[in-house]
Coordinates of C-alpha atoms in Angstrom, one line a residue:
Chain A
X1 CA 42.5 34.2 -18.0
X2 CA 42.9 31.4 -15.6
X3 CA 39.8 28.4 -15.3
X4 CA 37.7 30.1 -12.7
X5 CA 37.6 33.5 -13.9
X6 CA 37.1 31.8 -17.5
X7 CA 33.9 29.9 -15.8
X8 CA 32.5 33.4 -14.2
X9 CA 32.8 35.5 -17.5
X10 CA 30.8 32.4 -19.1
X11 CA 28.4 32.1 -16.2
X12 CA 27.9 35.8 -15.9
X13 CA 27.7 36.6 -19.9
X14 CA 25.3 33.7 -20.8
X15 CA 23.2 34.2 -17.7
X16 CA 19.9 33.7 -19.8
X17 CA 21.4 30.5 -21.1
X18 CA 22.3 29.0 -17.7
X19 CA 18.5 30.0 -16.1
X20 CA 16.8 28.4 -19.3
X21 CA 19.0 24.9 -18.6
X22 CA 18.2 25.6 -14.6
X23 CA 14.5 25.9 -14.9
X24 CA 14.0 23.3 -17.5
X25 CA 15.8 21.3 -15.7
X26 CA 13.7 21.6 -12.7
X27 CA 10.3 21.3 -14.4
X28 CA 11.6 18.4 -16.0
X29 CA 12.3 16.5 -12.9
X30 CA 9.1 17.6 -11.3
X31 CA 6.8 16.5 -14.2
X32 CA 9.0 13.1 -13.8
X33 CA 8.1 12.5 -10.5
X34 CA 4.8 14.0 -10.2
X35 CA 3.0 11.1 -9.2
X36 CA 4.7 10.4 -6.6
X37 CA 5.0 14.2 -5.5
X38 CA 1.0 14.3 -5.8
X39 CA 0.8 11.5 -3.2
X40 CA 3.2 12.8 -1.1
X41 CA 0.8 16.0 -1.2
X42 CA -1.0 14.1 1.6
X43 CA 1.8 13.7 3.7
X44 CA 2.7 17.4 3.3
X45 CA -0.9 19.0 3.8
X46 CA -0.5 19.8 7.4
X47 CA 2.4 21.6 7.1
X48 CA 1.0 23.5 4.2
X49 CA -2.3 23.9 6.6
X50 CA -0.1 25.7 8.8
X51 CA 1.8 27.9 6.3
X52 CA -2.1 28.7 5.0
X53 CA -3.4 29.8 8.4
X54 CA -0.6 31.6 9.0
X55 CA -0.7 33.7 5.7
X56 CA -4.3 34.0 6.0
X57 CA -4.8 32.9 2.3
X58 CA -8.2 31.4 2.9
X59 CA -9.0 27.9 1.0
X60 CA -6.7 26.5 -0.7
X61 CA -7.4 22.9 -1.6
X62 CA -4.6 20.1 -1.9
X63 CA -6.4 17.7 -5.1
X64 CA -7.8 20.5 -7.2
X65 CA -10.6 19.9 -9.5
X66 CA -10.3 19.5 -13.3
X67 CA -14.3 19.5 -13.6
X68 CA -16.8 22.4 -13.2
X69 CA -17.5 22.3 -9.6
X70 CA -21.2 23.2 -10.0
X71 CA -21.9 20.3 -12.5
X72 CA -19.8 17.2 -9.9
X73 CA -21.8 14.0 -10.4
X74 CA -21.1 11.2 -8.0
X75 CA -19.8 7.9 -9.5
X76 CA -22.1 6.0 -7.8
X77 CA -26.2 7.7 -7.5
X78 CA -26.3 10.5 -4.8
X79 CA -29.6 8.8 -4.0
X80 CA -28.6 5.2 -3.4
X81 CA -31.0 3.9 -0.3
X82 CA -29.1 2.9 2.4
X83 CA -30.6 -0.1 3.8
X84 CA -30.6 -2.0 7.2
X85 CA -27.8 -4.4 7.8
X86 CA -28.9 -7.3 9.6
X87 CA -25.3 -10.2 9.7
X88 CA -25.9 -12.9 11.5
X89 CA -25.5 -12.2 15.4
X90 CA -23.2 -14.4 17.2
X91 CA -22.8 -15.0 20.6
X92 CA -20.1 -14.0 22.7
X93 CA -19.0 -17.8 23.1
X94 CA -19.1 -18.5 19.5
X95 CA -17.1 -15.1 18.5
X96 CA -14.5 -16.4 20.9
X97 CA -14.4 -19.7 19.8
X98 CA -14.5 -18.3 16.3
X99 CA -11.6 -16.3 17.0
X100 CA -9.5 -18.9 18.5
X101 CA -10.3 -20.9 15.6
X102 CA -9.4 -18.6 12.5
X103 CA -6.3 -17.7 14.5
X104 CA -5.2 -21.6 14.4
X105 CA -5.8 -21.7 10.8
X106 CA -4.1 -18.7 9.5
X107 CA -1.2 -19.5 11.4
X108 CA -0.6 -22.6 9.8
X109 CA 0.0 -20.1 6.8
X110 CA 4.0 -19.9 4.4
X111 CA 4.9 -18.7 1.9
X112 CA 6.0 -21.4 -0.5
X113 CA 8.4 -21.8 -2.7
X114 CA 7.6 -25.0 -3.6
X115 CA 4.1 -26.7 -5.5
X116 CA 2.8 -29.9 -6.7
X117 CA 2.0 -29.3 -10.3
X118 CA -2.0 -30.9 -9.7
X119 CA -4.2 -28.3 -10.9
X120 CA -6.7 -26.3 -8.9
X121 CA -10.4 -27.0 -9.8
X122 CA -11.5 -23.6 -11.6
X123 CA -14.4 -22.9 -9.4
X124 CA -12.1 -22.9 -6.3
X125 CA -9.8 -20.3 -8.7
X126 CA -13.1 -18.2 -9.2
X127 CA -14.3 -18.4 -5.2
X128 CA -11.0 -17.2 -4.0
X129 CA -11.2 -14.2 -6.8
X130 CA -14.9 -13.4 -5.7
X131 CA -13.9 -13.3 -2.1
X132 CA -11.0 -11.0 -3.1
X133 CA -13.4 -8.9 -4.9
X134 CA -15.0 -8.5 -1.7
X135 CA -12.9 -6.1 -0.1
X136 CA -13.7 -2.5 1.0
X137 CA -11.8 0.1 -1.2
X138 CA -11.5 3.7 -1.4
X139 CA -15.2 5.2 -2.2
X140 CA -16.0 1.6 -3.5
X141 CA -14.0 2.2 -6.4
X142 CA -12.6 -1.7 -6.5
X143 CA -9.6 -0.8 -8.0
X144 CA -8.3 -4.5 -9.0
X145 CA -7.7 -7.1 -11.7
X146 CA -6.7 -10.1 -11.1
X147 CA -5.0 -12.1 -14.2
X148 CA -5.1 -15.7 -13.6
X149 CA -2.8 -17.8 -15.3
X150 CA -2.9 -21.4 -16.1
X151 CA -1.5 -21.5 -19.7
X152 CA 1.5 -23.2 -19.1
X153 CA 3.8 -21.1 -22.2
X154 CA 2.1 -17.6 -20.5
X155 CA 3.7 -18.7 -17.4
X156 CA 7.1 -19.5 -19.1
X157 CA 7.0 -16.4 -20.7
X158 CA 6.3 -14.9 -17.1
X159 CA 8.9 -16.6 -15.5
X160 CA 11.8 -15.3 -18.3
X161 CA 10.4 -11.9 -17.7
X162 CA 10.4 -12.0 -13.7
X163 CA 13.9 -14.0 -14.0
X164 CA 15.5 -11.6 -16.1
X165 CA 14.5 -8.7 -14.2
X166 CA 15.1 -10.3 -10.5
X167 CA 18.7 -11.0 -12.0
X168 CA 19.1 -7.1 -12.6
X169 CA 17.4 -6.4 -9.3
X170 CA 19.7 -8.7 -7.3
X171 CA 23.4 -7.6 -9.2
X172 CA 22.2 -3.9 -9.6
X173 CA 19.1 -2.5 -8.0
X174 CA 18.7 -3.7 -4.5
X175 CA 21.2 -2.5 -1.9
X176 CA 23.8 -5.1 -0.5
X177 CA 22.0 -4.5 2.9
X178 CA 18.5 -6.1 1.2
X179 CA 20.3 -8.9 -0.6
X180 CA 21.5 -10.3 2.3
X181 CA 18.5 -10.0 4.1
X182 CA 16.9 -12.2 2.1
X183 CA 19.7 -14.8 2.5
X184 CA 17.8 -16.5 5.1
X185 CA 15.0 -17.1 2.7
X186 CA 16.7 -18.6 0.0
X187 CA 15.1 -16.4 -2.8
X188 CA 17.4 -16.1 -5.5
X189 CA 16.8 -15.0 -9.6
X190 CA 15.9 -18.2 -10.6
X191 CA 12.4 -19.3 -10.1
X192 CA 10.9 -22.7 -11.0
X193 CA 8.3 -21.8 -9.1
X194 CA 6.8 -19.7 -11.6
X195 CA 6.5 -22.3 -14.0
X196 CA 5.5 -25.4 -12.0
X197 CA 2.4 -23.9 -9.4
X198 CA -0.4 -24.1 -11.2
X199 CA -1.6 -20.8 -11.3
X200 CA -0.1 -17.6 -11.2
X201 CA -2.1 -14.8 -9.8
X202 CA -1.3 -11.4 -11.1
X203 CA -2.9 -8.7 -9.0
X204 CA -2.9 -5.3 -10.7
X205 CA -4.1 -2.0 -9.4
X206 CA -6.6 0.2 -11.8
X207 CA -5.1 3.5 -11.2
X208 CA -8.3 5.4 -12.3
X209 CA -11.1 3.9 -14.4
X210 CA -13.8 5.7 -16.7
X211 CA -17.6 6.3 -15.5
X212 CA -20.7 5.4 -17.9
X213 CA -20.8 9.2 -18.7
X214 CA -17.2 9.2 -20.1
X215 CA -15.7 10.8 -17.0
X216 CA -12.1 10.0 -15.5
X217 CA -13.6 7.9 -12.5
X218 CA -10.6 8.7 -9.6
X219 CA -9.5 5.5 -7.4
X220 CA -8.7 7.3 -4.2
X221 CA -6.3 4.9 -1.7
X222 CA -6.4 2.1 -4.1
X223 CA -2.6 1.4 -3.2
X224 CA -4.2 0.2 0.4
X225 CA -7.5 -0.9 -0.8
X226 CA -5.4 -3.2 -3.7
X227 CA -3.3 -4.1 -0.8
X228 CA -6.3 -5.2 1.7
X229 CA -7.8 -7.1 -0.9
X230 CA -4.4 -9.4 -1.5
X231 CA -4.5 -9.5 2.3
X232 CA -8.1 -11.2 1.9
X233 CA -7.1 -13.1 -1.0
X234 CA -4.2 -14.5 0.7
X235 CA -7.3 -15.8 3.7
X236 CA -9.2 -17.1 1.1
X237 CA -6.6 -19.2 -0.1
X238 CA -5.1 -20.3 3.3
X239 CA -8.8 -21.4 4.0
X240 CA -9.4 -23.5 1.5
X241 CA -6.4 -24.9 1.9
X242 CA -4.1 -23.9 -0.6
X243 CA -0.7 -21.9 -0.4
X244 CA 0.6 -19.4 -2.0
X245 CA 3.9 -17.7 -2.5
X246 CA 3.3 -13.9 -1.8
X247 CA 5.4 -11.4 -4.3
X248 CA 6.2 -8.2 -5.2
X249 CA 8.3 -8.6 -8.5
X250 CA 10.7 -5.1 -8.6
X251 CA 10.7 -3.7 -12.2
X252 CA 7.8 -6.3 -14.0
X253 CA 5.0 -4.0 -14.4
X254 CA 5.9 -2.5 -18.2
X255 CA 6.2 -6.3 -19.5
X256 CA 4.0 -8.2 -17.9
X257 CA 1.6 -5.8 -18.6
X258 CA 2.7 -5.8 -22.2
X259 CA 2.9 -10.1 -22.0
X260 CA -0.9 -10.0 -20.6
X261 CA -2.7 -6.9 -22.6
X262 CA -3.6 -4.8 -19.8
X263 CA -4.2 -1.3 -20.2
X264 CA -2.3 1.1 -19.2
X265 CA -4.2 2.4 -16.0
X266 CA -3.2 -1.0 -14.5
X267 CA -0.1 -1.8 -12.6
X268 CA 0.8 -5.2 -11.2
X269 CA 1.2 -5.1 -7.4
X270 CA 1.5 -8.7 -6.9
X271 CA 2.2 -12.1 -8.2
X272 CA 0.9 -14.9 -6.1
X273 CA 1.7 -18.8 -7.4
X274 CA -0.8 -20.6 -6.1
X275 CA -1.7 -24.4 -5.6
X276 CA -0.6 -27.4 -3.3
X277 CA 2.7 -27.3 -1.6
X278 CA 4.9 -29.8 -3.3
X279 CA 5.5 -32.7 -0.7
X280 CA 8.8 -31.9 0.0
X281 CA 8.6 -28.2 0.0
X282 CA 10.5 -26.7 3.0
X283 CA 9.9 -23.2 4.6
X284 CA 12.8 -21.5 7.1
X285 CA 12.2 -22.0 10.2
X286 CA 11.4 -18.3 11.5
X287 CA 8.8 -17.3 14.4
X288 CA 6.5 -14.4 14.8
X289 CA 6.4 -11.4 16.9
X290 CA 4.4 -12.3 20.0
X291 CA 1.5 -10.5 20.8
X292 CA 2.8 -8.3 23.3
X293 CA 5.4 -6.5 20.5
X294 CA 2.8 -6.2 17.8
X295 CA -0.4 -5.1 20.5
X296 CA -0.6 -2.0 22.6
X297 CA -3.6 -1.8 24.7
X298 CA -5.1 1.4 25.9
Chain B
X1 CA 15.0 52.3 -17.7
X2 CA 12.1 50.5 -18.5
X3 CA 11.0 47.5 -16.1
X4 CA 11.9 45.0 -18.6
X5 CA 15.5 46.5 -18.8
X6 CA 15.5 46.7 -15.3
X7 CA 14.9 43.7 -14.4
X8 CA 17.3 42.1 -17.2
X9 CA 20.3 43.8 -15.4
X10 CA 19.4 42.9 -11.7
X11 CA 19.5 39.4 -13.4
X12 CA 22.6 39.7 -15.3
X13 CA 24.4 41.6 -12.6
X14 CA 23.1 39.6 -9.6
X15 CA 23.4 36.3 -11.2
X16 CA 25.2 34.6 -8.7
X17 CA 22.9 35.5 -6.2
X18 CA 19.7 34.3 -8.5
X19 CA 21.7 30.9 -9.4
X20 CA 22.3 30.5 -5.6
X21 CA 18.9 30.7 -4.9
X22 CA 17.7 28.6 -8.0
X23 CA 19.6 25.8 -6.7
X24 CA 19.2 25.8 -2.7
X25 CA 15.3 25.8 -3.9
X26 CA 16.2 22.7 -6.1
X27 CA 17.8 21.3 -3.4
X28 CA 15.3 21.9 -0.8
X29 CA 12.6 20.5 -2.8
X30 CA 14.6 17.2 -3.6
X31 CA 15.7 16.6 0.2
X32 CA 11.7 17.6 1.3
X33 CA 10.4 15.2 -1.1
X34 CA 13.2 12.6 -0.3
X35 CA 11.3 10.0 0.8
X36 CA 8.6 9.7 -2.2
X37 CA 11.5 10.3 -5.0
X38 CA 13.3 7.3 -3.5
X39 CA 10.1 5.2 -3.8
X40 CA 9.9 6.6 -7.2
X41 CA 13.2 4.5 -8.2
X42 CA 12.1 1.4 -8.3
X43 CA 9.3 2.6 -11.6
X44 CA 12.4 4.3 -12.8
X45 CA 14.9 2.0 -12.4
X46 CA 14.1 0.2 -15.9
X47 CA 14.8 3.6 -17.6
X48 CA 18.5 4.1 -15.8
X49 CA 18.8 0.5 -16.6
X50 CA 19.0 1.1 -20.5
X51 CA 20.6 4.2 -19.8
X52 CA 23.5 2.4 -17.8
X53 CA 23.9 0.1 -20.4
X54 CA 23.9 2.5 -23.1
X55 CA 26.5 4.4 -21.1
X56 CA 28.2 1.0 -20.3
X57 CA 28.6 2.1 -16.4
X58 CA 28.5 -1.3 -15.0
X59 CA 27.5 -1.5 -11.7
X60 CA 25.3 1.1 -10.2
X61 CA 22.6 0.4 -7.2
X62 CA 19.7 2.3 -7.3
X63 CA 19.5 1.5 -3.3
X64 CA 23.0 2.2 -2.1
X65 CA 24.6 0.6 1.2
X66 CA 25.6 2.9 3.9
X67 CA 27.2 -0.3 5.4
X68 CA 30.9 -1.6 4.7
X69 CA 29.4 -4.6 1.9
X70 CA 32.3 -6.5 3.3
X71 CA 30.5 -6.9 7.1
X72 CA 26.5 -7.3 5.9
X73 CA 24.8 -9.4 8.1
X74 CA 21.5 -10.3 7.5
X75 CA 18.6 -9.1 9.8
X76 CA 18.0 -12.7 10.4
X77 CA 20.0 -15.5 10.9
X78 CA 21.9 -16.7 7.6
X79 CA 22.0 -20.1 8.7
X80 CA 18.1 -20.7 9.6
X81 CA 17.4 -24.2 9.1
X82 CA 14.7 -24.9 6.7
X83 CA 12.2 -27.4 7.7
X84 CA 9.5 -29.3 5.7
X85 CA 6.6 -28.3 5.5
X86 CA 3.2 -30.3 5.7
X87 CA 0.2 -28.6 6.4
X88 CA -3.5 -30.7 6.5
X89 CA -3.9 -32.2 3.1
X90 CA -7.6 -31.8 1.6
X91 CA -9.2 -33.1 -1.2
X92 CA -10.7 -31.6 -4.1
X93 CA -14.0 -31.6 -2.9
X94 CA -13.2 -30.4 0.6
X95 CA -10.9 -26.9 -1.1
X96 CA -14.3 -26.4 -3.2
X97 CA -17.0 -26.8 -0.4
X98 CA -14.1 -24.2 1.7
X99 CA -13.8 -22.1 -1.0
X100 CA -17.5 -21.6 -1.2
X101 CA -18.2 -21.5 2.4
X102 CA -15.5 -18.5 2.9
X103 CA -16.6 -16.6 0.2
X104 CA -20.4 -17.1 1.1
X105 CA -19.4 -15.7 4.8
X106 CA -16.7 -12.9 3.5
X107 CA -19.8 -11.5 1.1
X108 CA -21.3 -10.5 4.0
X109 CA -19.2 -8.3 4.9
X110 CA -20.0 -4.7 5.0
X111 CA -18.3 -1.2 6.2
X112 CA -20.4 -0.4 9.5
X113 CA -20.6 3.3 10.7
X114 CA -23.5 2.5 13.7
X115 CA -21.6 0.0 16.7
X116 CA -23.8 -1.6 19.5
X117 CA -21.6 -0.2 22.2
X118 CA -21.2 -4.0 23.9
X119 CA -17.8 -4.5 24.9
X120 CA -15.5 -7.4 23.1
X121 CA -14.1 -9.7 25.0
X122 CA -10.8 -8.8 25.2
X123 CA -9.2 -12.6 24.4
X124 CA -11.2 -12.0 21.2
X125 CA -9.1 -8.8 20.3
X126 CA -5.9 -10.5 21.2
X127 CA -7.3 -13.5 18.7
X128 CA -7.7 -11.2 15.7
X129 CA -4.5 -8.7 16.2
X130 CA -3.0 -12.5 16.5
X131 CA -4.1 -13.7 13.5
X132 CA -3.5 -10.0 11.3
X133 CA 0.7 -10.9 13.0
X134 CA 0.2 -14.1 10.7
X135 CA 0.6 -11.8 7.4
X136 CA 3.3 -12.1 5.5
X137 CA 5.7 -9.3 5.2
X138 CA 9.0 -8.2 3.3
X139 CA 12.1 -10.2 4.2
X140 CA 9.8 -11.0 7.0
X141 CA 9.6 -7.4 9.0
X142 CA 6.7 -7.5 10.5
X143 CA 6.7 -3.9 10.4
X144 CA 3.7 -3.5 11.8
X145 CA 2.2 -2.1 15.7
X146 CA -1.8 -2.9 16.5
X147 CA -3.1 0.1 18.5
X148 CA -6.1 -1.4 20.6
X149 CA -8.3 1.5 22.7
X150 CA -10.6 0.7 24.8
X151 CA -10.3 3.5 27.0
X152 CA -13.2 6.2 26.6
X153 CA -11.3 9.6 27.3
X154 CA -8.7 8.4 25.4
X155 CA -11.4 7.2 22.3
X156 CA -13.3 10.7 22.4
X157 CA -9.7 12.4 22.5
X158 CA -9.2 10.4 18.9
X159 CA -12.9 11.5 18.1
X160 CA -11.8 15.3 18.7
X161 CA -8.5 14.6 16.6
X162 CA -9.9 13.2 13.4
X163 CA -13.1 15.1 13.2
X164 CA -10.9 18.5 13.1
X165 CA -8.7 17.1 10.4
X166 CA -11.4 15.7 8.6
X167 CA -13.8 19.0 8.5
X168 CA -10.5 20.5 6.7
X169 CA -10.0 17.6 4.4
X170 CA -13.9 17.7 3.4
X171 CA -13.4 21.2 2.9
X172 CA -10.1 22.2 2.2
X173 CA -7.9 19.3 1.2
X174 CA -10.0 17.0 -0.8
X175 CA -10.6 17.8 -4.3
X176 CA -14.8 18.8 -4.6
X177 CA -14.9 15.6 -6.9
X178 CA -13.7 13.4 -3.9
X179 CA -16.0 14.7 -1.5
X180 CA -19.3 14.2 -4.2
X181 CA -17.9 10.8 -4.6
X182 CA -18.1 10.2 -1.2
X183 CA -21.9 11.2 -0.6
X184 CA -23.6 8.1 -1.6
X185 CA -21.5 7.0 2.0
X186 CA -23.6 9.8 3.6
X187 CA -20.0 10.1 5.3
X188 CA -19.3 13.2 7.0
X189 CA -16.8 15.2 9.5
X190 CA -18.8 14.2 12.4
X191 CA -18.1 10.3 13.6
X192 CA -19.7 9.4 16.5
X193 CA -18.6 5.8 15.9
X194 CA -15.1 6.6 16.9
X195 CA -16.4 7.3 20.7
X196 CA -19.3 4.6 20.8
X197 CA -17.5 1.6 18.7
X198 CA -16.2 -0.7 21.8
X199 CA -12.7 -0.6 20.0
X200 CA -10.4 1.1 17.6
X201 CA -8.1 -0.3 16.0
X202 CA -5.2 1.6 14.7
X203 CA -2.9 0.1 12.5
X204 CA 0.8 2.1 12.6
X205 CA 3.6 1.1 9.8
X206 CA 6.8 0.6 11.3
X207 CA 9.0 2.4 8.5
X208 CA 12.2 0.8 9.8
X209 CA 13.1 -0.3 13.5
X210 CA 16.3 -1.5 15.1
X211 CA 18.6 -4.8 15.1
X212 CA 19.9 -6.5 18.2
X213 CA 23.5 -5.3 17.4
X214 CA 21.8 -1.6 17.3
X215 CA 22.0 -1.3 13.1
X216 CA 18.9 0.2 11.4
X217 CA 16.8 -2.6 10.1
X218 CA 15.0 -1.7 6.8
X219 CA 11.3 -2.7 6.4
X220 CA 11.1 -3.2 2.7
X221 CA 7.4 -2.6 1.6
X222 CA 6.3 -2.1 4.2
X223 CA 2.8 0.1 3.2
X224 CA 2.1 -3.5 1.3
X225 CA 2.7 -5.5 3.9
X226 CA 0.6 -3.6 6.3
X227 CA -2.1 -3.5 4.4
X228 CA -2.3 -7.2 3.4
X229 CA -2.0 -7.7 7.8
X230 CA -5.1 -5.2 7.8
X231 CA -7.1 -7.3 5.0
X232 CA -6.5 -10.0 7.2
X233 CA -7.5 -8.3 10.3
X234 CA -10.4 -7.5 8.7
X235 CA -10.9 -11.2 7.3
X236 CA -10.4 -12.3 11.1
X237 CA -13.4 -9.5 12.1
X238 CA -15.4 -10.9 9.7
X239 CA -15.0 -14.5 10.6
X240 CA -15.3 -14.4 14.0
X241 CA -18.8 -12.3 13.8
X242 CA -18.2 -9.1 14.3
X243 CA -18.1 -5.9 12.2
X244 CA -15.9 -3.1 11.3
X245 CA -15.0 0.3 9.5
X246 CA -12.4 0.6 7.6
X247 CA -11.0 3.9 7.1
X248 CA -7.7 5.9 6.6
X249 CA -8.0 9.2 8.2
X250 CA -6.0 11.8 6.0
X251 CA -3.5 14.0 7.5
X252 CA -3.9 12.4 11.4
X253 CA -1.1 10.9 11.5
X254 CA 1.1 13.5 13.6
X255 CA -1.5 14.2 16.0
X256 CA -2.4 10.6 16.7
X257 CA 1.1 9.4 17.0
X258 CA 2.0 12.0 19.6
X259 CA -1.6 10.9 21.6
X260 CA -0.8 7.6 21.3
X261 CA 3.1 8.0 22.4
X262 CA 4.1 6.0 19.3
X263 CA 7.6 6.6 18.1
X264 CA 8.5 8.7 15.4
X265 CA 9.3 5.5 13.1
X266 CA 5.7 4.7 13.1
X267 CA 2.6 6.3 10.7
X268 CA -0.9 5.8 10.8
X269 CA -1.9 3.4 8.0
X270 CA -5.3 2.8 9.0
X271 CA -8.2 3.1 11.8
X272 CA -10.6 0.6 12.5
X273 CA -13.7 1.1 14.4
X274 CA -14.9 -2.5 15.3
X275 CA -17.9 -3.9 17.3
X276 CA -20.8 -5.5 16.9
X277 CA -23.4 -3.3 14.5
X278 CA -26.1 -1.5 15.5
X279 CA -29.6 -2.8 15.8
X280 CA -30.3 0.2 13.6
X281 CA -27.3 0.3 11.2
X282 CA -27.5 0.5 7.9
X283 CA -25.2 0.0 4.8
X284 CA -25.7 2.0 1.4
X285 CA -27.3 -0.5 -0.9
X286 CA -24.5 -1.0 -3.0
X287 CA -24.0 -4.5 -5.4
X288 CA -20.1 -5.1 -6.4
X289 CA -18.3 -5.8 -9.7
X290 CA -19.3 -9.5 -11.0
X291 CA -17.0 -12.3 -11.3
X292 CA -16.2 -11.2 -14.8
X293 CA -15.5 -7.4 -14.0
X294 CA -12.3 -8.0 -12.1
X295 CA -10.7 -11.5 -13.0
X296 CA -9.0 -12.2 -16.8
X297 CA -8.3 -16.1 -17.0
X298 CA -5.5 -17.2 -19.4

């Protein structure tokens, strides 16, 4: 009995055997990945849309309810007023002017990689955090935490962790092709930076919360909303006049959460050193897309 | 012969046929879900990590290059000169009063759903789509295409678009708790907004695009990085005076990017009604998380 015919006896007399290994297999790797399969149940919809039209199957809903659908409580008061909104009007000079203005000054905006140790008074820490906290988000869910860190051992014990794991992420986890992209930049594993700004701010996404009645509360879109409100952060900063080094540490989430007690429906998004640029910080000497390849106008 | 001995020998006898379709399935399902499993390796990259060690594989990319590593160029000049940098210098007391003065205005910000119909002055859209190009992005992408329309026919067409999708996410697609979330917002399938707002804004994510020497440039994060140019965009609304609603229609994204001719390497991240409100808008009477609620200090 050669090889191959060995193989199809064993594949054909241990058929159960094989389909058991096949199938658990499968549901493994799907109960693995299902959070990012669920999400990806958005992108998918329309096709599925189609395939329900087309089979006539009537509704079918994509995010299926764990809860009794007669008993649904909002999680904020079905009867909440709405009230008028009244912002100060501006006139069509001033919004121009206004426009011109904030352009100016968020241009001016790096990323640094560089700070002067000086520390940041803590009411300009807690002003930038409120206006972060600001931000619209998914059913007004505000789906963010943000860790600040001043204590100068937590942020040695954040830069080992980010160090270590940038390390692996250069030599191992990031393609070639990404590595020397960021050449230009001059990012590499090791990162005073870390230690020497005087602040670190952790940004990390609640990935569901609990209501006052005990209920799972669900954080719809709070990727994007936690996302927007680092965008605002990021202005908030640049306003005052501060800088910041914008980053997305690959493979930190399980110790830093660990290192700063978070729960486990957070998940760091981003790590922002904050402060003054040290005065002989240096930034590479890029440019921008102009207008007309980032703007179409219809 | 019972049906349970039937069906034992179709499976024994045809069990070439059933592993055959067992695995194209698997298959299928991997290649379909391709794009959200390769996100999915950066969260389980620490696991393979251990494993590789364990295994002692040495050297194993989670991203692998499709490029010969010997000729990688990077996407933007290796050699970029780095410059100092030396933005205004301000004092203590000046980043405070700034600080306080930017998160006094950005608290005033609120998700408008009635627009005064005045048109914006179209140096002020190119200001603020200016100023959201400022962001920062990964390995400086700038993945990211500002969708401005102005155009009427072409607004209600967008109108017609997402209030079909969104009548079946309301009552289709969206799980019942979503959609009893969501009725505080008194938000519904019908949006006149999206015809009477002088502007929308939509906000497209390049997913990759293409060098100068015709190679496939990779945007890395780019969902983050567009959404931190959108809280900026929406920072630059707010400053300059006028007002805006953020939303992220669900399953539009086909249907607008062929309206909108955009190529098949961009996806709607976001849609932005903005204007001025309406004399008789109002904004659910909502109050957000306190200072305490979303920041840890350490």
């Amino acid at each position: 009995m050669n090889i191959i015919s060995l193989t199809l006896w064993t594949l054909e007399h241990n058929c159960y055997y094989v389909y058991t290994v096949l199938i658990v297999f499968f549901i493994g790797f799907t109960v693995v990945h299902k959070n990012r399969l669920e999400a990806n149940l958005n992108r998918t919809a329309a096709t599925k849309k189609k395939l329900a039209r087309k089979w006539n199957s009537g509704r079918e809903r994509d995010f299926p309810d764990d809860d009794d659908p007669d008993h649904l409580v909002p999680a904020i008061p079905e009867d909440t007023p709405h009230v008028p909104y009244k912002p100060p009007q501006r006139t069509d000079e001033e919004i121009l002017r206004r426009s011109r203005e904030y352009y100016e000054l968020m241009a001016q905006r790096r990323t640094v990689r560089a700070f002067s140790p000086e520390p940041i008074p803590d009411e300009v820490l807690n002003n930038i955090i409120k206006t972060a906290g600001t931000s619209p988000s998914g059913a007004h869910t505000e789906p963010w935490t943000f860790v600040v860190v001043q204590d100068q051992s937590v942020k040695e014990a954040i830069r080992t962790i980010v160090e270590e794991e940038e390390e692996l992420n250069y030599t191992q986890r990031m393609s070639r092709q990404w590595v020397t992209d960021l050449k230009p930049f001059a990012t590499k594993h090791i990162k005073p930076y870390l230690s020497e700004a005087p602040a670190l701010l952790l940004v990390f996404r609640q990935t569901h919360s609990w209501r006052a009645d005990g209920k799972k509360k669900m954080h719809y879109y709070s990727e994007v909303s936690v996302a927007i409100a680092a965008g605002i952060l990021l202005a908030a900063i640049q306003y005052c006049g501060l800088v910041a080094l914008t980053s997305t540490p690959l493979n930190c989430n399980a110790r830093l959460r660990e290192l700063l007690s978070r729960p486990v429906n957070e998940r760091l998004e981003l790590l922002l050193p904050v402060g003054r640029p040290h005065q002989n910080a240096t930034v590479p000497d890029l440019s921008r897309k102009t207008l007309s390849e980032i703007m179409v106008k219809i």
